[in-house]
Short mmCIF file of C-alpha atoms and ligand atoms in Angstrom, two decimals:
data_model
loop_
_atom_site.label_atom_id
_atom_site.label_comp_id
_atom_site.label_asym_id
_atom_site.label_seq_id
_atom_site.Cartn_x
_atom_site.Cartn_y
_atom_site.Cartn_z
CA UNK A 18 -12.36 -29.83 18.58
CA UNK A 19 -12.62 -33.36 19.91
CA UNK A 20 -9.90 -35.94 19.41
CA UNK A 21 -11.53 -39.34 19.22
CA UNK A 22 -9.91 -42.07 21.23
CA UNK A 23 -9.91 -44.27 18.15
CA UNK A 24 -9.85 -44.21 14.41
CA UNK A 25 -13.48 -44.17 13.19
CA UNK A 26 -14.83 -46.74 10.76
CA UNK A 27 -17.91 -45.97 8.72
CA UNK A 28 -19.86 -46.11 5.51
CA UNK A 29 -21.32 -43.30 3.43
CA UNK A 30 -24.35 -42.54 1.27
CA UNK A 31 -26.09 -39.43 -0.05
CA UNK A 32 -29.70 -38.32 -0.02
CA UNK A 33 -30.61 -38.28 -3.71
CA UNK A 34 -28.75 -41.53 -4.36
CA UNK A 35 -30.72 -43.60 -1.82
CA UNK A 36 -33.83 -41.91 -0.42
CA UNK A 37 -36.48 -41.93 -3.15
CA UNK A 38 -39.80 -40.46 -1.89
CA UNK A 39 -39.12 -37.36 -3.92
CA UNK A 40 -42.65 -35.99 -3.59
CA UNK A 41 -43.29 -36.79 0.06
CA UNK A 42 -43.70 -34.63 3.14
CA UNK A 43 -43.25 -31.35 1.33
CA UNK A 44 -40.02 -32.08 -0.55
CA UNK A 45 -39.75 -29.98 -3.71
CA UNK A 46 -37.77 -30.89 -6.86
CA UNK A 47 -34.01 -30.61 -6.80
CA UNK A 48 -31.82 -29.98 -9.84
CA UNK A 49 -31.33 -33.77 -10.04
CA UNK A 50 -35.07 -34.43 -10.41
CA UNK A 51 -35.12 -31.93 -13.26
CA UNK A 52 -31.93 -33.28 -14.85
CA UNK A 53 -33.19 -36.89 -14.72
CA UNK A 54 -36.41 -35.82 -16.43
CA UNK A 55 -34.38 -34.42 -19.34
CA UNK A 56 -34.00 -37.07 -22.07
CA UNK A 57 -30.47 -38.27 -22.78
CA UNK A 58 -28.90 -37.24 -19.48
CA UNK A 59 -28.94 -40.44 -17.40
CA UNK A 60 -28.35 -44.04 -18.56
CA UNK A 61 -31.63 -45.85 -19.34
CA UNK A 62 -33.61 -42.79 -18.24
CA UNK A 63 -33.09 -43.79 -14.59
CA UNK A 64 -34.11 -41.36 -11.83
CA UNK A 65 -33.87 -41.11 -8.05
CA UNK A 66 -37.66 -41.21 -7.67
CA UNK A 67 -37.52 -44.51 -5.77
CA UNK A 68 -33.77 -45.27 -5.56
CA UNK A 69 -33.23 -47.61 -2.56
CA UNK A 70 -36.46 -46.40 -0.94
CA UNK A 71 -34.33 -45.61 2.09
CA UNK A 72 -36.89 -42.98 3.14
CA UNK A 73 -39.25 -45.85 4.02
CA UNK A 74 -36.67 -48.50 4.93
CA UNK A 75 -34.34 -46.45 7.09
CA UNK A 76 -34.57 -48.60 10.25
CA UNK A 77 -33.62 -51.71 8.25
CA UNK A 78 -30.61 -49.88 6.81
CA UNK A 79 -29.46 -48.70 10.23
CA UNK A 80 -29.81 -52.28 11.50
CA UNK A 81 -27.45 -53.41 8.71
CA UNK A 82 -24.90 -50.77 9.78
CA UNK A 83 -25.12 -52.05 13.35
CA UNK A 84 -24.59 -55.65 12.20
CA UNK A 85 -21.49 -54.53 10.30
CA UNK A 86 -20.15 -52.93 13.48
CA UNK A 87 -19.82 -49.41 12.08
CA UNK A 88 -18.82 -46.56 14.41
CA UNK A 89 -20.16 -43.80 12.21
CA UNK A 90 -22.54 -43.21 9.29
CA UNK A 91 -22.02 -40.39 6.81
CA UNK A 92 -25.22 -39.27 5.06
CA UNK A 93 -26.48 -36.07 3.49
CA UNK A 94 -29.58 -33.97 4.04
CA UNK A 95 -31.80 -33.19 1.07
CA UNK A 96 -31.97 -29.40 1.06
CA UNK A 97 -35.39 -29.48 -0.72
CA UNK A 98 -36.77 -31.58 2.15
CA UNK A 99 -35.37 -29.38 4.90
CA UNK A 100 -36.11 -26.01 3.27
CA UNK A 101 -38.23 -26.67 0.18
CA UNK A 102 -38.02 -23.27 -1.47
CA UNK A 103 -34.32 -22.87 -0.73
CA UNK A 104 -35.23 -19.81 1.29
CA UNK A 105 -37.48 -19.03 4.22
CA UNK A 106 -38.60 -21.37 6.95
CA UNK A 107 -37.67 -25.00 7.46
CA UNK A 108 -40.12 -27.82 6.70
CA UNK A 109 -40.95 -29.75 9.88
CA UNK A 110 -42.25 -32.82 8.01
CA UNK A 111 -39.02 -33.14 6.02
CA UNK A 112 -36.80 -32.48 9.03
CA UNK A 113 -38.71 -35.17 10.95
CA UNK A 114 -37.17 -37.86 8.73
CA UNK A 115 -33.65 -36.81 9.73
CA UNK A 116 -34.72 -36.60 13.38
CA UNK A 117 -35.80 -40.23 13.18
CA UNK A 118 -32.62 -41.25 11.36
CA UNK A 119 -30.35 -39.56 13.91
CA UNK A 120 -32.29 -41.06 16.82
CA UNK A 121 -32.17 -44.52 15.26
CA UNK A 122 -28.41 -44.26 14.75
CA UNK A 123 -27.78 -43.07 18.30
CA UNK A 124 -29.98 -45.84 19.69
CA UNK A 125 -27.71 -48.32 17.91
CA UNK A 126 -24.52 -46.61 19.10
CA UNK A 127 -23.65 -45.23 15.66
CA UNK A 128 -22.40 -41.69 15.37
CA UNK A 129 -24.25 -39.54 12.77
CA UNK A 130 -22.03 -37.53 10.39
CA UNK A 131 -24.08 -35.01 8.41
CA UNK A 132 -23.21 -33.57 5.01
CA UNK A 133 -25.32 -30.52 4.24
CA UNK A 134 -24.94 -30.56 0.46
CA UNK A 135 -24.40 -33.59 -1.72
CA UNK A 136 -25.61 -32.00 -4.96
CA UNK A 137 -29.42 -31.83 -4.63
CA UNK A 138 -29.88 -28.05 -4.91
CA UNK A 139 -33.53 -26.93 -4.71
CA UNK A 140 -34.61 -26.29 -8.29
CA UNK A 141 -35.99 -22.91 -7.18
CA UNK A 142 -32.42 -21.78 -6.42
CA UNK A 143 -31.12 -22.97 -9.79
CA UNK A 144 -33.93 -21.00 -11.39
CA UNK A 145 -32.63 -17.99 -9.47
CA UNK A 146 -29.16 -18.49 -11.00
CA UNK A 147 -27.74 -21.51 -9.18
CA UNK A 148 -24.21 -21.63 -7.78
CA UNK A 149 -22.86 -19.14 -10.38
CA UNK A 150 -25.00 -16.61 -8.50
CA UNK A 151 -23.43 -15.16 -5.34
CA UNK A 152 -26.77 -15.06 -3.57
CA UNK A 153 -26.89 -18.89 -3.36
CA UNK A 154 -23.90 -18.86 -0.98
CA UNK A 155 -25.95 -16.81 1.51
CA UNK A 156 -28.98 -19.06 0.99
CA UNK A 157 -26.73 -22.02 1.84
CA UNK A 158 -25.70 -20.47 5.15
CA UNK A 159 -29.38 -19.90 6.05
CA UNK A 160 -30.12 -23.55 5.26
CA UNK A 161 -27.14 -24.62 7.39
CA UNK A 162 -28.64 -22.70 10.32
CA UNK A 163 -31.98 -24.47 9.94
CA UNK A 164 -30.26 -27.86 9.78
CA UNK A 165 -27.99 -27.17 12.74
CA UNK A 166 -30.86 -25.83 14.86
CA UNK A 167 -32.80 -29.03 14.13
CA UNK A 168 -30.06 -31.60 14.67
CA UNK A 169 -27.15 -29.89 16.43
CA UNK A 170 -28.28 -31.15 19.85
CA UNK A 171 -27.43 -34.71 18.69
CA UNK A 172 -25.03 -34.28 15.75
CA UNK A 173 -21.46 -33.03 16.34
CA UNK A 174 -19.92 -33.84 12.95
CA UNK A 175 -20.86 -31.48 10.14
CA UNK A 176 -19.61 -31.34 6.57
CA UNK A 177 -20.68 -28.38 4.47
CA UNK A 178 -20.15 -29.52 0.86
CA UNK A 179 -19.40 -32.80 -0.81
CA UNK A 180 -16.93 -32.37 -3.69
CA UNK A 181 -17.38 -28.79 -4.90
CA UNK A 182 -15.28 -29.72 -7.97
CA UNK A 183 -18.09 -32.02 -9.11
CA UNK A 184 -20.80 -29.41 -8.47
CA UNK A 185 -18.92 -26.73 -10.40
CA UNK A 186 -17.17 -28.64 -13.19
CA UNK A 187 -19.57 -31.49 -13.91
CA UNK A 188 -22.64 -29.33 -13.19
CA UNK A 189 -21.75 -26.11 -15.01
CA UNK A 190 -18.78 -26.83 -17.30
CA UNK A 191 -19.10 -30.31 -18.83
CA UNK A 192 -22.82 -30.62 -18.13
CA UNK A 193 -22.50 -34.31 -17.17
CA UNK A 194 -24.23 -33.61 -13.86
CA UNK A 195 -27.21 -31.46 -12.91
CA UNK A 196 -28.02 -28.76 -13.80
CA UNK A 197 -26.30 -29.76 -17.04
CA UNK A 198 -24.98 -26.37 -18.07
CA UNK A 199 -21.90 -25.98 -20.31
CA UNK A 200 -20.51 -22.58 -19.48
CA UNK A 201 -16.94 -22.33 -18.19
CA UNK A 202 -17.41 -18.79 -16.90
CA UNK A 203 -20.42 -19.92 -14.87
CA UNK A 204 -18.41 -22.89 -13.58
CA UNK A 205 -15.57 -20.79 -12.16
CA UNK A 206 -18.12 -18.46 -10.57
CA UNK A 207 -19.70 -21.58 -9.07
CA UNK A 208 -16.33 -22.66 -7.62
CA UNK A 209 -16.01 -19.38 -5.77
CA UNK A 210 -19.60 -19.24 -4.55
CA UNK A 211 -19.52 -22.86 -3.35
CA UNK A 212 -16.40 -22.07 -1.32
CA UNK A 213 -17.94 -18.84 -0.04
CA UNK A 214 -21.08 -20.75 0.96
CA UNK A 215 -18.89 -23.23 2.81
CA UNK A 216 -17.16 -20.47 4.78
CA UNK A 217 -20.43 -18.71 5.62
CA UNK A 218 -21.93 -22.03 6.75
CA UNK A 219 -18.92 -22.87 8.94
CA UNK A 220 -19.20 -19.48 10.62
CA UNK A 221 -22.97 -19.97 11.13
CA UNK A 222 -22.56 -23.43 12.64
CA UNK A 223 -19.73 -22.34 14.96
CA UNK A 224 -21.77 -19.37 16.18
CA UNK A 225 -24.82 -21.55 16.87
CA UNK A 226 -22.70 -24.21 18.59
CA UNK A 227 -21.05 -21.57 20.78
CA UNK A 228 -24.42 -20.06 21.71
CA UNK A 229 -25.56 -23.50 22.84
CA UNK A 230 -22.39 -24.49 24.69
CA UNK A 231 -21.54 -27.22 22.19
CA UNK A 232 -18.30 -25.92 20.72
CA UNK A 233 -16.07 -28.53 22.37
CA UNK A 234 -17.74 -31.45 20.65
CA UNK A 235 -18.13 -29.76 17.26
CA UNK A 236 -16.16 -30.98 14.26
CA UNK A 237 -16.94 -29.02 11.13
CA UNK A 238 -15.33 -29.16 7.72
CA UNK A 239 -15.68 -29.94 4.04
CA UNK A 240 -15.17 -32.97 1.79
CA UNK A 241 -13.10 -32.72 -1.38
CA UNK A 242 -12.53 -35.24 -4.15
CA UNK A 243 -8.76 -35.25 -4.47
CA UNK A 244 -6.90 -37.19 -7.13
CA UNK A 245 -3.11 -37.15 -7.49
CA UNK A 246 -2.03 -36.02 -10.98
CA UNK A 247 1.25 -37.71 -11.77
CA UNK A 248 3.47 -36.41 -14.59
CA UNK A 249 4.16 -38.96 -17.32
CA UNK A 250 7.83 -37.92 -17.44
CA UNK A 251 10.26 -35.36 -16.06
CA UNK A 252 9.97 -33.25 -19.20
CA UNK A 253 9.07 -29.62 -18.47
CA UNK A 254 5.95 -29.95 -20.65
CA UNK A 255 4.64 -33.00 -18.77
CA UNK A 256 5.49 -31.46 -15.40
CA UNK A 257 3.60 -28.31 -16.38
CA UNK A 258 0.62 -30.36 -17.56
CA UNK A 259 0.46 -32.27 -14.27
CA UNK A 260 0.89 -29.04 -12.29
CA UNK A 261 -2.08 -27.46 -14.09
CA UNK A 262 -4.27 -30.51 -13.56
CA UNK A 263 -3.34 -30.63 -9.87
CA UNK A 264 -4.08 -26.92 -9.72
CA UNK A 265 -7.50 -27.08 -11.35
CA UNK A 266 -8.64 -30.24 -9.53
CA UNK A 267 -6.97 -30.01 -6.12
CA UNK A 268 -5.13 -26.76 -5.27
CA UNK A 269 -8.05 -24.58 -6.45
CA UNK A 270 -9.95 -25.87 -3.37
CA UNK A 271 -7.19 -26.69 -0.88
CA UNK A 272 -5.37 -23.36 -1.13
CA UNK A 273 -8.26 -20.97 -0.45
CA UNK A 274 -9.67 -23.24 2.27
CA UNK A 275 -6.43 -23.93 4.12
CA UNK A 276 -4.09 -21.08 3.09
CA UNK A 277 -6.57 -18.26 2.46
CA UNK A 278 -5.53 -17.62 -1.14
CA UNK A 279 -6.27 -19.02 -4.56
CA UNK A 280 -3.26 -20.60 -6.30
CA UNK A 281 -1.94 -17.71 -8.40
CA UNK A 282 -1.05 -19.82 -11.44
CA UNK A 283 -4.60 -21.21 -11.68
CA UNK A 284 -6.41 -17.96 -10.84
CA UNK A 285 -4.32 -16.02 -13.39
CA UNK A 286 -4.91 -18.56 -16.11
CA UNK A 287 -8.66 -18.63 -15.45
CA UNK A 288 -8.68 -14.85 -15.71
CA UNK A 289 -6.83 -14.99 -19.06
CA UNK A 290 -9.40 -17.51 -20.28
CA UNK A 291 -12.21 -15.05 -19.53
CA UNK A 292 -13.40 -17.08 -16.51
CA UNK A 293 -12.28 -15.07 -13.48
CA UNK A 294 -12.97 -16.10 -9.89
CA UNK A 295 -15.44 -13.39 -8.76
CA UNK A 296 -13.67 -12.59 -5.47
CA UNK A 297 -14.89 -9.67 -3.38
CA UNK A 298 -13.21 -8.03 -0.39
CA UNK A 299 -13.30 -10.29 2.66
CA UNK A 300 -14.29 -13.44 0.76
CA UNK A 301 -11.00 -15.24 1.30
CA UNK A 302 -11.15 -14.62 5.06
CA UNK A 303 -14.61 -16.17 5.06
CA UNK A 304 -13.54 -19.16 2.96
CA UNK A 305 -10.50 -19.79 5.13
CA UNK A 306 -12.43 -20.10 8.41
CA UNK A 307 -10.53 -22.71 10.39
CA UNK A 308 -11.95 -26.19 9.85
CA UNK A 309 -11.51 -29.15 12.19
CA UNK A 310 -11.77 -31.76 9.49
CA UNK A 311 -11.13 -32.16 5.78
CA UNK A 312 -12.77 -35.19 4.19
CA UNK A 313 -10.97 -36.80 1.28
CA UNK A 314 -12.94 -38.79 -1.28
CA UNK A 315 -10.42 -41.00 -3.01
CA UNK A 316 -11.03 -43.36 -5.90
CA UNK A 317 -8.04 -43.14 -8.23
CA UNK A 318 -5.08 -41.14 -9.50
CA UNK A 319 -4.22 -40.11 -13.05
CA UNK A 320 -1.04 -40.01 -15.10
CA UNK A 321 -0.90 -36.79 -17.10
CA UNK A 322 1.05 -35.79 -20.22
CA UNK A 323 1.28 -32.57 -22.20
CA UNK A 324 -0.99 -32.28 -25.23
CA UNK A 325 -1.99 -29.47 -27.60
CA UNK A 326 -4.17 -26.80 -26.02
CA UNK A 327 -7.90 -27.55 -26.23
CA UNK A 328 -11.02 -25.58 -27.02
CA UNK A 329 -10.88 -21.82 -26.49
CA UNK A 330 -7.30 -22.02 -25.23
CA UNK A 331 -8.10 -24.23 -22.22
CA UNK A 332 -5.25 -26.50 -21.10
CA UNK A 333 -6.23 -30.04 -22.11
CA UNK A 334 -3.51 -32.44 -20.93
CA UNK A 335 -3.76 -36.07 -21.95
CA UNK A 336 -4.54 -38.76 -19.36
CA UNK A 337 -2.44 -41.83 -20.11
CA UNK A 338 -3.79 -45.34 -19.60
CA UNK A 339 -1.52 -47.27 -17.27
CA UNK A 340 -1.22 -51.03 -17.14
CA UNK A 341 -3.08 -51.44 -13.84
CA UNK A 342 -6.45 -52.98 -12.88
CA UNK A 343 -9.56 -50.91 -13.53
CA UNK A 344 -13.02 -50.77 -12.00
CA UNK A 345 -16.33 -50.76 -13.90
CA UNK A 346 -16.05 -46.94 -13.97
CA UNK A 347 -12.82 -47.43 -15.96
CA UNK A 348 -11.01 -45.83 -13.02
CA UNK A 349 -7.47 -47.13 -12.40
CA UNK A 350 -6.89 -48.93 -9.10
CA UNK A 351 -3.93 -47.11 -7.51
CA UNK A 352 -3.92 -47.57 -3.72
CA UNK A 353 -0.30 -46.47 -3.27
CA UNK A 354 -1.19 -43.00 -4.52
CA UNK A 355 -3.57 -42.66 -1.55
CA UNK A 356 -0.71 -42.99 0.95
CA UNK A 357 1.24 -40.41 -1.05
CA UNK A 358 -1.77 -38.07 -1.19
CA UNK A 359 -2.32 -38.19 2.57
CA UNK A 360 1.35 -37.57 3.36
CA UNK A 361 1.39 -34.64 0.94
CA UNK A 362 -1.78 -33.13 2.44
CA UNK A 363 -0.48 -33.35 5.99
CA UNK A 364 2.85 -31.83 4.95
CA UNK A 365 1.59 -29.04 2.67
CA UNK A 366 -1.66 -28.20 4.49
CA UNK A 367 -1.03 -29.09 8.14
CA UNK A 368 -3.75 -28.54 10.72
CA UNK A 369 -7.00 -30.37 10.05
CA UNK A 370 -7.76 -33.95 10.88
CA UNK A 371 -8.09 -35.91 7.64
CA UNK A 372 -10.78 -38.51 7.05
CA UNK A 373 -11.26 -40.72 4.03
CA UNK A 374 -14.94 -39.82 3.64
CA UNK A 375 -15.41 -42.01 0.52
CA UNK A 376 -13.50 -44.87 -0.99
CA UNK A 377 -14.87 -47.79 -2.96
CA UNK A 378 -15.38 -49.32 -6.36
CA UNK A 379 -17.97 -50.27 -8.95
CA UNK A 380 -17.73 -53.77 -10.36
CA UNK A 381 -20.04 -55.86 -12.54
CA UNK A 382 -21.67 -57.83 -9.72
CA UNK A 383 -23.54 -61.07 -10.25
CA UNK A 384 -25.97 -62.14 -7.55
CA UNK A 385 -26.82 -65.79 -6.87
CA UNK A 386 -30.42 -66.94 -6.34
CA UNK A 387 -30.32 -65.73 -2.73
CA UNK A 388 -29.13 -62.26 -3.76
CA UNK A 389 -25.60 -62.85 -2.47
CA UNK A 390 -22.71 -61.32 -4.44
CA UNK A 391 -19.25 -62.87 -4.18
CA UNK A 392 -17.44 -59.60 -4.96
CA UNK A 393 -13.87 -60.61 -4.25
CA UNK A 394 -12.58 -57.69 -6.37
CA UNK A 395 -14.40 -55.09 -4.27
CA UNK A 396 -13.21 -56.71 -1.03
CA UNK A 397 -9.65 -56.58 -2.39
CA UNK A 398 -10.08 -52.94 -3.42
CA UNK A 399 -11.18 -52.07 0.12
CA UNK A 400 -8.34 -54.07 1.68
CA UNK A 401 -5.68 -52.30 -0.41
CA UNK A 402 -7.07 -48.83 0.29
CA UNK A 403 -7.55 -49.43 4.02
CA UNK A 404 -3.96 -50.65 4.11
CA UNK A 405 -2.86 -47.51 2.25
CA UNK A 406 -4.78 -45.28 4.69
CA UNK A 407 -3.35 -46.98 7.77
CA UNK A 408 0.13 -46.83 6.26
CA UNK A 409 -0.21 -43.05 6.09
CA UNK A 410 -1.43 -43.00 9.71
CA UNK A 411 1.57 -45.09 10.75
CA UNK A 412 3.82 -42.57 8.97
CA UNK A 413 2.39 -39.93 11.31
CA UNK A 414 -0.35 -38.41 9.16
CA UNK A 415 -3.30 -37.14 11.21
CA UNK A 416 -5.85 -39.36 9.42
CA UNK A 417 -8.65 -40.28 11.82
CA UNK A 418 -11.19 -42.39 9.96
CA UNK A 419 -12.31 -44.24 6.87
CA UNK A 420 -15.74 -44.51 5.22
CA UNK A 421 -16.57 -47.09 2.58
CA UNK A 422 -18.52 -45.82 -0.43
CA UNK A 423 -21.13 -47.01 -0.38
CA UNK A 424 -23.25 -48.77 2.20
CA UNK A 425 -25.81 -49.67 -0.50
CA UNK A 426 -25.90 -50.02 -4.26
CA UNK A 427 -27.53 -46.75 -5.30
CA UNK A 428 -28.27 -44.18 -8.00
CA UNK A 429 -24.85 -43.50 -9.53
CA UNK A 430 -25.69 -40.10 -11.02
CA UNK A 431 -25.46 -40.02 -14.82
CA UNK A 432 -24.86 -43.80 -14.85
CA UNK A 433 -28.18 -44.43 -13.09
CA UNK A 434 -28.44 -47.92 -11.56
CA UNK A 435 -25.97 -49.30 -14.10
CA UNK A 436 -22.99 -48.96 -11.75
CA UNK A 437 -22.99 -50.63 -8.33
CA UNK A 438 -20.75 -49.31 -5.54
CA UNK A 439 -22.50 -50.96 -2.57
CA UNK A 440 -21.03 -53.37 -0.06
CA UNK A 441 -24.69 -54.33 0.33
CA UNK A 442 -26.62 -55.50 -2.74
CA UNK A 443 -29.95 -53.82 -3.51
CA UNK A 444 -32.35 -55.75 -5.74
CA UNK A 445 -34.11 -52.92 -7.55
CA UNK A 446 -37.22 -55.05 -8.19
CA UNK A 447 -37.83 -56.16 -4.62
CA UNK A 448 -35.67 -53.55 -2.86
CA UNK A 449 -34.25 -56.38 -0.79
CA UNK A 450 -30.83 -55.75 0.80
CA UNK A 451 -28.16 -58.49 0.92
CA UNK A 452 -24.67 -57.90 2.32
CA UNK A 453 -22.00 -58.85 -0.24
CA UNK A 454 -18.73 -60.61 0.48
CA UNK A 455 -17.14 -57.13 0.64
CA UNK A 456 -19.48 -56.22 3.53
CA UNK A 457 -18.36 -59.33 5.41
CA UNK A 458 -14.74 -58.47 4.69
CA UNK A 459 -15.25 -54.90 5.88
CA UNK A 460 -17.04 -55.97 9.08
CA UNK A 461 -14.24 -58.43 9.90
CA UNK A 462 -11.54 -55.88 9.13
CA UNK A 463 -13.20 -53.22 11.29
CA UNK A 464 -13.55 -55.67 14.17
CA UNK A 465 -9.90 -56.71 13.85
CA UNK A 466 -8.64 -53.12 13.71
CA UNK A 467 -10.71 -52.13 16.74
CA UNK A 468 -9.43 -55.13 18.68
CA UNK A 469 -5.83 -54.30 17.79
CA UNK A 470 -6.35 -50.66 18.77
CA UNK A 471 -7.84 -51.67 22.13
CA UNK A 472 -4.95 -54.05 22.83
CA UNK A 473 -2.23 -51.57 22.01
CA UNK A 474 -4.07 -48.66 23.58
CA UNK A 475 -3.28 -46.71 20.45
CA UNK A 476 -4.77 -43.25 20.15
C1 LIG B 11 -18.34 -39.23 -5.86
N1 LIG B 11 -15.22 -37.84 -11.40
O1 LIG B 11 -18.61 -38.71 -7.12
C2 LIG B 11 -19.59 -38.86 -5.09
O2 LIG B 11 -19.35 -38.19 -3.88
C3 LIG B 11 -20.55 -39.98 -4.91
O3 LIG B 11 -21.85 -39.46 -4.79
C4 LIG B 11 -20.43 -40.96 -6.06
O4 LIG B 11 -21.42 -41.95 -6.04
C5 LIG B 11 -19.04 -41.57 -5.98
O5 LIG B 11 -18.03 -40.58 -5.99
C6 LIG B 11 -18.73 -42.59 -7.08
O6 LIG B 11 -18.74 -41.97 -8.32
C7 LIG B 11 -17.71 -38.54 -8.14
O7 LIG B 11 -15.72 -37.77 -12.55
C8 LIG B 11 -18.23 -38.49 -9.43
O8 LIG B 11 -13.97 -37.72 -11.21
C9 LIG B 11 -17.41 -38.25 -10.49
C10 LIG B 11 -16.05 -38.07 -10.28
C11 LIG B 11 -15.51 -38.11 -9.01
C12 LIG B 11 -16.36 -38.35 -7.93
#
C-alpha cells in the first residue's frame, strides 16, 4: 500500500444523487428508480431522473473541483450503467462515461477515488432476491472485476461499499430507503451478504492488480457510517443500551472486517430474535481480507438511554435530545465526538489508514439573485470537523484525508431535493452551479493546510 506524502483533501458525491440520465447509454433501472416511482416514498415525489445532470455537465463539475484546489474526488459507479443486468458482460457505453470522468480528473491533477456501490443496485438483482440473497455477493465481485478491468490502469483507490448499515437497515428493515422492505430477518441476511460481497470484491481487485503489476499503488477498502453512541449515565441499564446501539451500528461491521469475527453479544441477540447472520464456513476469512483503508462517514453522535424493549423483543433504546446546535436533518452537531471516534478506531482496530470519506451538513440555504449562498453555518460546521480530524491526526491517529459531503447540492434520498448538503449551490431549474461561502472557506482552508504541510515537511 502507498503512503501519501500528504494528507489528502477532497469532496464526495454518489452516482444516483448527481448523475441523472437514467435511461441513457444502456443504463437499466436501479432499486432507487423503482423506489422513487412508488408513491409516498420520497418527499414531493422527487426522483434522480435528472438530479444535477452531472452525466452531461461532468467537465464543468471537474473544473469546479480544480478551482477549489482539491487533491482527490470520491465518486461512485452506477452498477446498472457498468453492468446493466447485474450479471454478464460490461456495457461499453456506460463505462465510457467513467473513462471520460477519470481522464478529465487526471488531466486536472485530481486523483479519482472510486466507490463501487453507493446503493443503486440493478433492479434485476433485487428481483432475484437482493442483498438478503447470498448470490448477490458473488454478482458484486463479478461487477468489481468489470469495473477494475476498465479503470484500474488509472484508478488506484477503490472502495467496495458505501455504508452497508444504510443498505441493510434502511433498505430492508425500516424501509426508508430502496428497496423499501420491512423485514428484519432479510436485513440481517443483507448485512452478512454485503460484507461477504465486500470481501469477495477485495480479493478480486487484489488478484487483478497483482496480475497487472499494480499492487504497490493499490489502496482498497470500505466506507462505514460510524456514529458514537454515548450512554446518558453510568447506570448499568444506560451503559447496556449504549453498548447494544454501538454493537448494532458500529461493531457489527468493524469486528468482522477488522477482527474476523462478529461481536458475540450482537450476533447472539440477533439469533435469539429470529434474525441470524447466515454465516457459512470460510465467510469470515473472506470478509476479513486485509484492507488498506477504512473510510469513515461522520455526521453526528447520539446520546442513548435505556427504554422498554420494542416491537418483537428488539432492543429500542431512547435517543436523548442534547442542548447542542442541529442541522436541517435534525442531526446534532458534535465535532468533539469525531476526535474521540478516530482515537478509538485506531486503538481498538489498528492497521488501516483512516479517511473521513464524508462529512458535511444540510442547512436551509437562501440564494441571492446571483445564486450565491452565504452559508456561514455550513462553513463553521466544516471548520469544526476539520479541526476535530486534524486533532486526532496530531494525537497520532493514522488519519490520512478528509472529504467534504458534498461537492454539489444533490438528491438526498428519501428527502429528495428538500435537503441541501452541497458546498456548491445547484439551481434545479437552470442547473447552474454557484460555489457557496462554504466552498470558499474549504478552498482557503485546504490551501492553508497544504502550505503548512509543505513548510513543515510533515508526512
Ligand atoms: C450518507 N442515517 O447517508 C450517504 O453516504 C450520502 O449518500 C448521504 O447523502 C449523506 O450521508 C447525508 O445523508 C446517510 O439515517 C443516510 O443515520 C442516513 C443516515 C446516515 C447516513
